[in-house]
Short mmCIF file of N, CA, C and O in Angstrom, two decimals:
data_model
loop_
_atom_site.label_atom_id
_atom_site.label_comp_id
_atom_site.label_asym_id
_atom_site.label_seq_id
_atom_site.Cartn_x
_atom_site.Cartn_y
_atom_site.Cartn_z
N UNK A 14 17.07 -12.00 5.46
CA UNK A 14 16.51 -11.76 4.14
C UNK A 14 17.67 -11.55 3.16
O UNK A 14 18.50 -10.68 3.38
N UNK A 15 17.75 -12.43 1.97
CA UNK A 15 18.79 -11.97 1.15
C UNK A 15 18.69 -11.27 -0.36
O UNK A 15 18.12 -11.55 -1.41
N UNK A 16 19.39 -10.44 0.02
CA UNK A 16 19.11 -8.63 -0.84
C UNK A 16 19.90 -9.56 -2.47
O UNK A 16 20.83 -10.34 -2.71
N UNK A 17 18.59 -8.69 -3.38
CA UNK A 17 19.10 -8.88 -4.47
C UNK A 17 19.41 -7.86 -5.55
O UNK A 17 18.99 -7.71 -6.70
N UNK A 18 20.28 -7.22 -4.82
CA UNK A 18 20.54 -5.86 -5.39
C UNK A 18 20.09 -4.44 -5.23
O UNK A 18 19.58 -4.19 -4.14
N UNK A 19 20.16 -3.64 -5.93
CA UNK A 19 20.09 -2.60 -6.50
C UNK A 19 18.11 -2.18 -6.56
O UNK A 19 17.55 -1.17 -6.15
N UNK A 20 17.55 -3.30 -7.17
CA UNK A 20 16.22 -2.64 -7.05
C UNK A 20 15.64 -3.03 -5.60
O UNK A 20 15.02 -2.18 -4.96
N UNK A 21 15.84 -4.21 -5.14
CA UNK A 21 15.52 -4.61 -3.64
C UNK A 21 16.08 -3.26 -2.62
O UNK A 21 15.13 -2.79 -1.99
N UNK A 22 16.98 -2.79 -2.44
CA UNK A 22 17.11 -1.66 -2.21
C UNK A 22 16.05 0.25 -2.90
O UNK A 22 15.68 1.38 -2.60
N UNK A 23 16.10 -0.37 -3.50
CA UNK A 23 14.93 1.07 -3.74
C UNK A 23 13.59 1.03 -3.23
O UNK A 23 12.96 2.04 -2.91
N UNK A 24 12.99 -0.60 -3.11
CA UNK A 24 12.14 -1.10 -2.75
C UNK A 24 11.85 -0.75 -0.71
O UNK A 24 10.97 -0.20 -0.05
N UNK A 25 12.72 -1.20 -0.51
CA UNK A 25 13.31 -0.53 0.51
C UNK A 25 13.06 0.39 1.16
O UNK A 25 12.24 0.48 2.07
N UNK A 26 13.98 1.42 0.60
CA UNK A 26 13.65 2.67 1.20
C UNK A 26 12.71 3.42 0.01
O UNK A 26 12.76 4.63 -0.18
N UNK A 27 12.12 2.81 -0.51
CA UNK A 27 10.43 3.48 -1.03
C UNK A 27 9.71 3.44 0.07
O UNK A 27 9.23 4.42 0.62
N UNK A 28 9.56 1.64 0.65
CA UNK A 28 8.20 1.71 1.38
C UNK A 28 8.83 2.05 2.51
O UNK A 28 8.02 2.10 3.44
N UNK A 29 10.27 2.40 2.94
CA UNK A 29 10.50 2.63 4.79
C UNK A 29 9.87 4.23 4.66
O UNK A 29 9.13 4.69 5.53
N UNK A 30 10.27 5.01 3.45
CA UNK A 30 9.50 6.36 3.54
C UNK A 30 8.37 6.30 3.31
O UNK A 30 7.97 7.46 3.31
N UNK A 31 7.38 5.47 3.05
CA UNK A 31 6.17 5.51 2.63
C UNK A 31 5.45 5.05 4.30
O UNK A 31 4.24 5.15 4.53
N UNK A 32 6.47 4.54 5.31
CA UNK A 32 5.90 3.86 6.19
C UNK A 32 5.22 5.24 7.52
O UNK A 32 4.67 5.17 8.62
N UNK A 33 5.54 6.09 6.83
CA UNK A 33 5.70 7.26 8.01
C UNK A 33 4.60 8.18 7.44
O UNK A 33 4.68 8.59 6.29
N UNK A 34 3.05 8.67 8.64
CA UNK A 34 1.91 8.54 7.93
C UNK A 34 2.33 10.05 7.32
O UNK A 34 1.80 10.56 6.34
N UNK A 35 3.46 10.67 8.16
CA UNK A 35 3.68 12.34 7.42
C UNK A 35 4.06 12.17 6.24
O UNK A 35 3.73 13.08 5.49
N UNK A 36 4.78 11.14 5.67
CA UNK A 36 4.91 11.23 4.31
C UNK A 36 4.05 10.83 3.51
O UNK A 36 3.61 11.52 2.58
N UNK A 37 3.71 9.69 3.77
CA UNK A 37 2.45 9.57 2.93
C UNK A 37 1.45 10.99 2.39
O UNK A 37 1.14 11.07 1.20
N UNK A 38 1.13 11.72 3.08
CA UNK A 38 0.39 12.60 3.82
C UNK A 38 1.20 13.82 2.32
O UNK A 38 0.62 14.43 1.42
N UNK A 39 2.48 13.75 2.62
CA UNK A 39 2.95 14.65 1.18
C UNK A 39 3.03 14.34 0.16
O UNK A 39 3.17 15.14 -0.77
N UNK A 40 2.98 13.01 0.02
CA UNK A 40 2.49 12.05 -1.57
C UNK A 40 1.46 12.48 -1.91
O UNK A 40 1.28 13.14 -2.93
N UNK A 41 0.39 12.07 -0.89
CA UNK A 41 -0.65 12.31 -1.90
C UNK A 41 -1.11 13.62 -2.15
O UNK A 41 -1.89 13.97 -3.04
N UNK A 42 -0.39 14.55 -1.01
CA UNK A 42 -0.48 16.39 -1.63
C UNK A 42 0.14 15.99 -2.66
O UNK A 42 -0.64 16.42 -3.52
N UNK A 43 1.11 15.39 -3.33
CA UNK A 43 2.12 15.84 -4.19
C UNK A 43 1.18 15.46 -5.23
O UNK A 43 1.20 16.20 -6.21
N UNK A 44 0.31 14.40 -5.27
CA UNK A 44 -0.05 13.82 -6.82
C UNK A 44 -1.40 14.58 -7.05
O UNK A 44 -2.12 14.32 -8.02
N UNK A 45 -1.65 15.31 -6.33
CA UNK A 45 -2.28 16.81 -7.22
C UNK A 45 -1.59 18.07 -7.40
O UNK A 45 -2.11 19.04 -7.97
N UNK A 46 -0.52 18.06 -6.97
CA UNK A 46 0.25 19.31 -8.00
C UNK A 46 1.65 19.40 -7.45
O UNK A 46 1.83 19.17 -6.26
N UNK A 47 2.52 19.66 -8.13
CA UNK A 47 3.55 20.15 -7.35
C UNK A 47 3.82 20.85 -5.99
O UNK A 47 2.83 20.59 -5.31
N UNK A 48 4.56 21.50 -5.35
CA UNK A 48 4.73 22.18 -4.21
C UNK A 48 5.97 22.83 -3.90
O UNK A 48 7.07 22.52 -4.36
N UNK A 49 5.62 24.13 -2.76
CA UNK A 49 7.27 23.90 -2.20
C UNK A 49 7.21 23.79 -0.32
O UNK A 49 6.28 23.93 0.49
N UNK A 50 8.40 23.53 -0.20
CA UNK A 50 8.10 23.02 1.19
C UNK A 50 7.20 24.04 2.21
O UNK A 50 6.43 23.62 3.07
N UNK A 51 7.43 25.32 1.95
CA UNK A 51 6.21 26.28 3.08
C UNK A 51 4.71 25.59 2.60
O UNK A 51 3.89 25.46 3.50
N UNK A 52 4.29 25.10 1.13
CA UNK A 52 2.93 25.09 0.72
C UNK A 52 2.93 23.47 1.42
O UNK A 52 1.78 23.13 1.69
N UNK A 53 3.78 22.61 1.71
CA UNK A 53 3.43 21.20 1.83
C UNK A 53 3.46 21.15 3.58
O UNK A 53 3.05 20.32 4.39
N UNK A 54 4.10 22.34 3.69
CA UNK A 54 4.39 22.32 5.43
C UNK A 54 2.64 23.21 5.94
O UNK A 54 2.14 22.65 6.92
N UNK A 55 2.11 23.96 5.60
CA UNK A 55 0.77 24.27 6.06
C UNK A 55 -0.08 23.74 6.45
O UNK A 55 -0.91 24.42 7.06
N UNK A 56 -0.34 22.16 6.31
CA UNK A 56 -1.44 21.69 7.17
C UNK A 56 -0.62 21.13 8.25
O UNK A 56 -1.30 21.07 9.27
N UNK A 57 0.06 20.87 8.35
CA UNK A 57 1.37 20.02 9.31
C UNK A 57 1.34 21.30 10.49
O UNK A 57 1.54 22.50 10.32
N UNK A 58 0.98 20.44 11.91
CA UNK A 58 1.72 21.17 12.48
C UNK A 58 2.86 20.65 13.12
O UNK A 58 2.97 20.00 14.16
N UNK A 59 3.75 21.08 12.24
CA UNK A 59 5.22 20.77 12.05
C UNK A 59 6.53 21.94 11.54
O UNK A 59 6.47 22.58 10.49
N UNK A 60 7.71 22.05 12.57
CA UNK A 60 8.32 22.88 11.53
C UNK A 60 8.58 22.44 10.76
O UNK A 60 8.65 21.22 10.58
N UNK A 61 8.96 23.83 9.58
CA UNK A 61 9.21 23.69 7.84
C UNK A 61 10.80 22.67 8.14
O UNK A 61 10.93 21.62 7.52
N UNK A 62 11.70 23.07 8.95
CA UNK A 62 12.69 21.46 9.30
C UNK A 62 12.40 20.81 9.32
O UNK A 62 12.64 20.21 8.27
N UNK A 63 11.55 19.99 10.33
CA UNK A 63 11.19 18.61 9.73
C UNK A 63 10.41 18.09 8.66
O UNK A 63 10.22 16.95 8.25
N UNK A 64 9.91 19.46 8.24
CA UNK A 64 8.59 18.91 6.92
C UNK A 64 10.50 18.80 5.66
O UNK A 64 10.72 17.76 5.05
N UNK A 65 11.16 19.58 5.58
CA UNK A 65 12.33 19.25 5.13
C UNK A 65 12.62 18.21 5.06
O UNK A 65 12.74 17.74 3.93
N UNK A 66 12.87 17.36 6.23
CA UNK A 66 14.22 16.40 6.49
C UNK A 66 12.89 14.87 5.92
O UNK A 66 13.10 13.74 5.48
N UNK A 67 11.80 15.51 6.21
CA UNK A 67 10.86 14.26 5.70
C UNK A 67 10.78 14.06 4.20
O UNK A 67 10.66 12.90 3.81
N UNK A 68 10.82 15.08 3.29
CA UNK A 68 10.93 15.67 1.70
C UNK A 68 11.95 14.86 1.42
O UNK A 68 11.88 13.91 0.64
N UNK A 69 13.28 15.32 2.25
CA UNK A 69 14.55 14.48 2.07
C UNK A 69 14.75 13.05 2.08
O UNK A 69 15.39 12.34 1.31
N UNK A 70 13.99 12.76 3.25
CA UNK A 70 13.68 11.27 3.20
C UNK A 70 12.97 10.65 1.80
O UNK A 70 13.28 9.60 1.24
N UNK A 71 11.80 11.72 1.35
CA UNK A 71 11.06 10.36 -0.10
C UNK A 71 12.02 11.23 -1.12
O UNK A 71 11.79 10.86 -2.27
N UNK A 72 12.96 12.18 -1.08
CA UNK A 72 13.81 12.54 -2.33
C UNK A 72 15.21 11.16 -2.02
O UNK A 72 15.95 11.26 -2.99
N UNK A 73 15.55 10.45 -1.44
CA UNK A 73 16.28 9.78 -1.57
C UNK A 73 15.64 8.43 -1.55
O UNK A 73 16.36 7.44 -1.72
N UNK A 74 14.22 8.29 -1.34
CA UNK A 74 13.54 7.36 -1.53
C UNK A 74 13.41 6.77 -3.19
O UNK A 74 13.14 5.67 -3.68
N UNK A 75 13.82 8.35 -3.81
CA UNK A 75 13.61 8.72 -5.35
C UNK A 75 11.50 8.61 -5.47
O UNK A 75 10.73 8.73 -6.42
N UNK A 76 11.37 8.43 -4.59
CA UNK A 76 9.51 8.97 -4.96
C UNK A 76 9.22 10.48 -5.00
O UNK A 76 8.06 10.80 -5.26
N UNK A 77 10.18 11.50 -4.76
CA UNK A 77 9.69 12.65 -5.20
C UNK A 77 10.89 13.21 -5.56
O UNK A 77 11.79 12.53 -5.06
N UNK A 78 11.36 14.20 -6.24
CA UNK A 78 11.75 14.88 -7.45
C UNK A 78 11.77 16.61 -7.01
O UNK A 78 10.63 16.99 -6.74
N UNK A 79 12.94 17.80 -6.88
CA UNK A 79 12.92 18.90 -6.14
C UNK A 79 13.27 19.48 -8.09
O UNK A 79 13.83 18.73 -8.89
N UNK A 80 12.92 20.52 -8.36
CA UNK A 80 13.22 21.58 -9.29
C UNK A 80 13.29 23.06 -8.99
O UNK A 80 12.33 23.64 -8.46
N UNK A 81 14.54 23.77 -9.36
CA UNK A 81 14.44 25.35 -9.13
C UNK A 81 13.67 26.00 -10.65
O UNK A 81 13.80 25.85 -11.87
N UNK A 82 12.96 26.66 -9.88
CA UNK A 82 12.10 27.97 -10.73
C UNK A 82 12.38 29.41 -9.82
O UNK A 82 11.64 29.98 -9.02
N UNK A 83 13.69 29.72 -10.29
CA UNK A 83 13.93 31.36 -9.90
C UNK A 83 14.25 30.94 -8.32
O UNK A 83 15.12 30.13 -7.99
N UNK A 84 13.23 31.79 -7.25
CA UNK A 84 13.87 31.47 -5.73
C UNK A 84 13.06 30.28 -5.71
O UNK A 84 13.82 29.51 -5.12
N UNK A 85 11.91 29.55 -6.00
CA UNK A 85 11.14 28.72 -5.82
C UNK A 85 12.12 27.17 -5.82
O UNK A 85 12.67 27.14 -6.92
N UNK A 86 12.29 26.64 -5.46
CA UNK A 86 11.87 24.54 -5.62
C UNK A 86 11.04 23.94 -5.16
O UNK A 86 10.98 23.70 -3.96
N UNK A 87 10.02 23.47 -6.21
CA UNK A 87 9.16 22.97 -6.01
C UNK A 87 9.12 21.27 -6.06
O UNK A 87 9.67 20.68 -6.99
N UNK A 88 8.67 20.79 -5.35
CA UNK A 88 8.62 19.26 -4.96
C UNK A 88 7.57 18.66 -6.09
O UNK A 88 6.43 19.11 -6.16
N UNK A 89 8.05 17.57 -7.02
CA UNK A 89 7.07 16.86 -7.66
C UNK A 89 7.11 15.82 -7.32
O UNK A 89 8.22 15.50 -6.91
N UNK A 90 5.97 14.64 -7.27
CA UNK A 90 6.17 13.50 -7.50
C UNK A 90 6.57 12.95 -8.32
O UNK A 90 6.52 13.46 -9.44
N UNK A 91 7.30 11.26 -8.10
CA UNK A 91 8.24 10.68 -9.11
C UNK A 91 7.71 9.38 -9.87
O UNK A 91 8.18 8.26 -9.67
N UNK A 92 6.17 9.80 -11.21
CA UNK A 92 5.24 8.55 -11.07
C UNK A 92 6.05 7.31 -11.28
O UNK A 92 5.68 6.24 -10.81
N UNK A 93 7.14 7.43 -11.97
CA UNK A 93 7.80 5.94 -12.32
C UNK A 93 7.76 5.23 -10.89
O UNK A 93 6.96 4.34 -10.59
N UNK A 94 8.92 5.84 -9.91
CA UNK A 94 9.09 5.49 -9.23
C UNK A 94 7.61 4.47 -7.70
O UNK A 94 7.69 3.61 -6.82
N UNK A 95 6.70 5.21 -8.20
CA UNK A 95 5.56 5.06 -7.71
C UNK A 95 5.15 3.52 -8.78
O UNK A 95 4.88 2.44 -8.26
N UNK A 96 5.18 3.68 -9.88
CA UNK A 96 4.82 2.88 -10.56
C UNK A 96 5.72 1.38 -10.48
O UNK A 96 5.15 0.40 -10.97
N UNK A 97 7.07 1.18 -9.89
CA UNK A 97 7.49 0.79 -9.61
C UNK A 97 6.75 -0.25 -8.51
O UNK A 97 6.53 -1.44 -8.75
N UNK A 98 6.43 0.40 -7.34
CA UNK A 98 6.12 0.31 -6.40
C UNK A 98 4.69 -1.03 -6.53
O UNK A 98 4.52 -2.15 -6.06
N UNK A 99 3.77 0.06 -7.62
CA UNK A 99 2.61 -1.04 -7.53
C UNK A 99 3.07 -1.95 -8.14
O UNK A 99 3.05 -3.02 -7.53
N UNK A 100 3.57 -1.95 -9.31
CA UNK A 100 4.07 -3.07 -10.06
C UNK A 100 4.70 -4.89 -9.33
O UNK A 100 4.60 -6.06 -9.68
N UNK A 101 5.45 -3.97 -8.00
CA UNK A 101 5.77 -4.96 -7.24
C UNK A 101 4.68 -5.99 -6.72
O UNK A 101 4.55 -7.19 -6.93
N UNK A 102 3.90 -5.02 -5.92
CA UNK A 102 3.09 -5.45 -5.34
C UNK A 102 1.59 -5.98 -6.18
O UNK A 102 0.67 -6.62 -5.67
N UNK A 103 1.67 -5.61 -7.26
CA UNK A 103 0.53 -6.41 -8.21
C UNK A 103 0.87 -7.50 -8.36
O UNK A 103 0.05 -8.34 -8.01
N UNK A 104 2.48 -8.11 -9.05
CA UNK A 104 2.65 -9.11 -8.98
C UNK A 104 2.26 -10.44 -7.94
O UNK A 104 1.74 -11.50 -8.26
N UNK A 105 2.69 -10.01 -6.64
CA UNK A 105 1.77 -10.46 -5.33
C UNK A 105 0.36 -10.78 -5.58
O UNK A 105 -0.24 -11.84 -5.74
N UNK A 106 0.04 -9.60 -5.56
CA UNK A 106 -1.66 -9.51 -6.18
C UNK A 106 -2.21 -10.55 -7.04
O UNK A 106 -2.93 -11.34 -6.42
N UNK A 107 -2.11 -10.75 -8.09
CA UNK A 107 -2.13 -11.27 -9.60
C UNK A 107 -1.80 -12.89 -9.22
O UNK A 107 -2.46 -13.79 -9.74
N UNK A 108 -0.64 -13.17 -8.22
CA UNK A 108 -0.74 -14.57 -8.19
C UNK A 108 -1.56 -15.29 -6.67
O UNK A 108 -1.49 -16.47 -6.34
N UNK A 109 -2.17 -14.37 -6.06
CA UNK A 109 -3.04 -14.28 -5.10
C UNK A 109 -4.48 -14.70 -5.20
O UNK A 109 -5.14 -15.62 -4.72
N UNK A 110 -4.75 -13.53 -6.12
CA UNK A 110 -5.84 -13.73 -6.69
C UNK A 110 -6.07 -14.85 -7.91
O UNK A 110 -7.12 -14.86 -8.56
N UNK A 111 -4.85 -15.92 -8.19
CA UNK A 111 -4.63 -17.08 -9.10
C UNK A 111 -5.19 -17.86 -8.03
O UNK A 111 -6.32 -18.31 -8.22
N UNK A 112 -4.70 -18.07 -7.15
CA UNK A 112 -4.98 -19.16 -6.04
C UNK A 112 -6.19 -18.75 -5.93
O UNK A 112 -7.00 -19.45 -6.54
N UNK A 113 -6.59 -17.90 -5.40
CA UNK A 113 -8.48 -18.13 -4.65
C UNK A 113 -9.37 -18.32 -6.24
O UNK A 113 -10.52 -18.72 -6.13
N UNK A 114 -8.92 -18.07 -7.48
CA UNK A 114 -9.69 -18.66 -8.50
C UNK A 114 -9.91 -19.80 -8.60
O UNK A 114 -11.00 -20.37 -8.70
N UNK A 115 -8.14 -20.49 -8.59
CA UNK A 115 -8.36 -22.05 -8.76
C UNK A 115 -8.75 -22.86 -7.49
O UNK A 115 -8.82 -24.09 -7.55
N UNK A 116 -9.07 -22.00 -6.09
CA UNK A 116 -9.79 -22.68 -5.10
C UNK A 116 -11.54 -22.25 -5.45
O UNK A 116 -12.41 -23.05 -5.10
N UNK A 117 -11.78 -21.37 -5.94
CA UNK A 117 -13.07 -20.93 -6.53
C UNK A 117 -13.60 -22.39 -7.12
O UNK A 117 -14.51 -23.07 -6.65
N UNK A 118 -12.79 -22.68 -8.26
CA UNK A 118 -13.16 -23.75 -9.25
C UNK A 118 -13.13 -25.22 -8.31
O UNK A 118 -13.78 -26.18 -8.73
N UNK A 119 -12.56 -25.32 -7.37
CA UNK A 119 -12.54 -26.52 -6.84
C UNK A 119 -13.91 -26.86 -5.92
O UNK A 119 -14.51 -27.92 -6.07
N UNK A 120 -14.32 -25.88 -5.00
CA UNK A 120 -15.35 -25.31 -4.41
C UNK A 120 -16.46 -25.34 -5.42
O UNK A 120 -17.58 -25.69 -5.07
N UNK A 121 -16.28 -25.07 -6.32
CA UNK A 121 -17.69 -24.97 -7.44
C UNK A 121 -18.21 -26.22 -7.82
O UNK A 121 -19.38 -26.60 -7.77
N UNK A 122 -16.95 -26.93 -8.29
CA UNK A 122 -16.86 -28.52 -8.55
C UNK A 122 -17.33 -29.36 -7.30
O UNK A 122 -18.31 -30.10 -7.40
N UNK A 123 -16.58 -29.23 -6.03
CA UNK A 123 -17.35 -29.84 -4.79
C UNK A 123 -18.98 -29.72 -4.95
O UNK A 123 -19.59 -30.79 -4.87
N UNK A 124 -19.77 -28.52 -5.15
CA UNK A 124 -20.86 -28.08 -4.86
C UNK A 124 -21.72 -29.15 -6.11
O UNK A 124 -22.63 -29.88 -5.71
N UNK A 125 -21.38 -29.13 -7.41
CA UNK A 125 -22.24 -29.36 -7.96
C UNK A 125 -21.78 -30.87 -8.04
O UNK A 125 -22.42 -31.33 -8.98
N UNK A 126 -20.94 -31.91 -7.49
CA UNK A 126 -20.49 -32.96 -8.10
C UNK A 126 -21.68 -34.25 -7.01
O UNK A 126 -21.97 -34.00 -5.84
N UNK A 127 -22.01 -35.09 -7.50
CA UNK A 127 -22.89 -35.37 -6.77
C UNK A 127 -22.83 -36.43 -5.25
O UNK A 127 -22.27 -37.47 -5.59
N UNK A 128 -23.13 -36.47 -4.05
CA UNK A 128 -22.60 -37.01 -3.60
C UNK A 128 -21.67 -38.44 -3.01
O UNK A 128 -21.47 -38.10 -1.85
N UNK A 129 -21.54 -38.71 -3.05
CA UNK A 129 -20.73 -40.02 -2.92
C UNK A 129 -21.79 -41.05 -2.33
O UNK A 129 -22.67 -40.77 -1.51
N UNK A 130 -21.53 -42.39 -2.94
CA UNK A 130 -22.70 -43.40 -2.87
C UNK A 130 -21.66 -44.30 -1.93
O UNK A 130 -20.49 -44.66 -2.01
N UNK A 131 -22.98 -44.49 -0.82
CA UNK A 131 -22.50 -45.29 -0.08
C UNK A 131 -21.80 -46.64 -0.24
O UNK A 131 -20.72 -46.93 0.27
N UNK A 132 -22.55 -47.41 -1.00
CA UNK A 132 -22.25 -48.58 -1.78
C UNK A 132 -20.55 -48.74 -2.69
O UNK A 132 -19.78 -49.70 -2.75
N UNK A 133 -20.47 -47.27 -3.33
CA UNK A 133 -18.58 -47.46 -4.13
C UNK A 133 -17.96 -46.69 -2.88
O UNK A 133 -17.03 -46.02 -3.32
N UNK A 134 -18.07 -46.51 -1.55
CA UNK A 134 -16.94 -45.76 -1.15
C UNK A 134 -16.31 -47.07 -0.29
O UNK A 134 -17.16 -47.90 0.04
N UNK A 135 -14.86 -47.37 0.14
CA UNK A 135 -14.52 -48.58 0.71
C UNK A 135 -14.33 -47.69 1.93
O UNK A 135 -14.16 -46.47 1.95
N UNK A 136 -14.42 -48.84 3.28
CA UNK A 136 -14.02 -48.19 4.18
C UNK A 136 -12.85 -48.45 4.44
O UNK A 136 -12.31 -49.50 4.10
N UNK A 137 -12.16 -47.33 5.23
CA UNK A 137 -10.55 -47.45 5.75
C UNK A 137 -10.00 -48.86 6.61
O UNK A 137 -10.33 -49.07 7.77
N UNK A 138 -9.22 -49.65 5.92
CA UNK A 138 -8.22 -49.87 7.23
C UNK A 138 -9.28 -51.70 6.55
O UNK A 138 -8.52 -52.66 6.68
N UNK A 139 -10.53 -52.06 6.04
CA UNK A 139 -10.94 -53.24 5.44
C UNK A 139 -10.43 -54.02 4.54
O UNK A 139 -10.06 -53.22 3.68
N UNK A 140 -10.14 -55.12 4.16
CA UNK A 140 -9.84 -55.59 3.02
C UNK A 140 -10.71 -56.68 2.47
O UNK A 140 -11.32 -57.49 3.17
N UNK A 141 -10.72 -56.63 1.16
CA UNK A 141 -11.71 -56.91 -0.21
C UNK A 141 -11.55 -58.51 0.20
O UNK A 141 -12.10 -59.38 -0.48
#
């Protein structure tokens, strides 16, 4: 596969951290409120280390975002970076869903076009 930089790389390690269902799992805690790692580590049964080293993983993913408040850091999500993400993959989308339209229209046209008369079709391989 040949890398084209800088965003192909973020792309990258967005979805290699997105590929792991524990992270996922703190995304979408994250996109209802902030957190800090004891509040994101409670349904996990997991130590608060690895609920860490997984945080670490989507903070260098750049999909989530750490801030100090006093002793607190709380984990936010990073919507650009997320937004990024679909953006990619809409594009995919968008010319996906181009093709099964213009096979839609071809299919529609087959259906209503009327059938072929025996009399104008030539057969293969005859000559006139």
């Amino acid at each position: 596969m040949q890398d084209t930089g800088p965003y192909d790389d973020r792309l990258d390690r967005a979805f290699l951290a997105l590929a792991d269902p524990v992270r996922r799992s703190l995304v979408a805690r994250l996109s209802r409120s902030s957190a800090t790692v004891n509040e994101l580590a409670e349904p996990f049964q997991l130590s608060k280390q690895a609920i860490s080293k997984h945080i670490q993983v989507l903070e260098k993913a750049g999909l989530i975002t750490r801030t100090r408040d006093g002793q607190r850091r709380p984990c936010h999500l990073a919507p650009a970076a997320l937004e990024e993400l679909t953006s990619w993959i809409d594009g995919y989308r968008l010319a996906a869903e181009a093709r099964f339209r213009a096979l839609d229209g071809v299919l529609a046209a087959m259906r209503t076009a009327p059938p072929p008369n025996k009399e104008t079709r030539k057969e293969v391989g005859k000559d006139d």
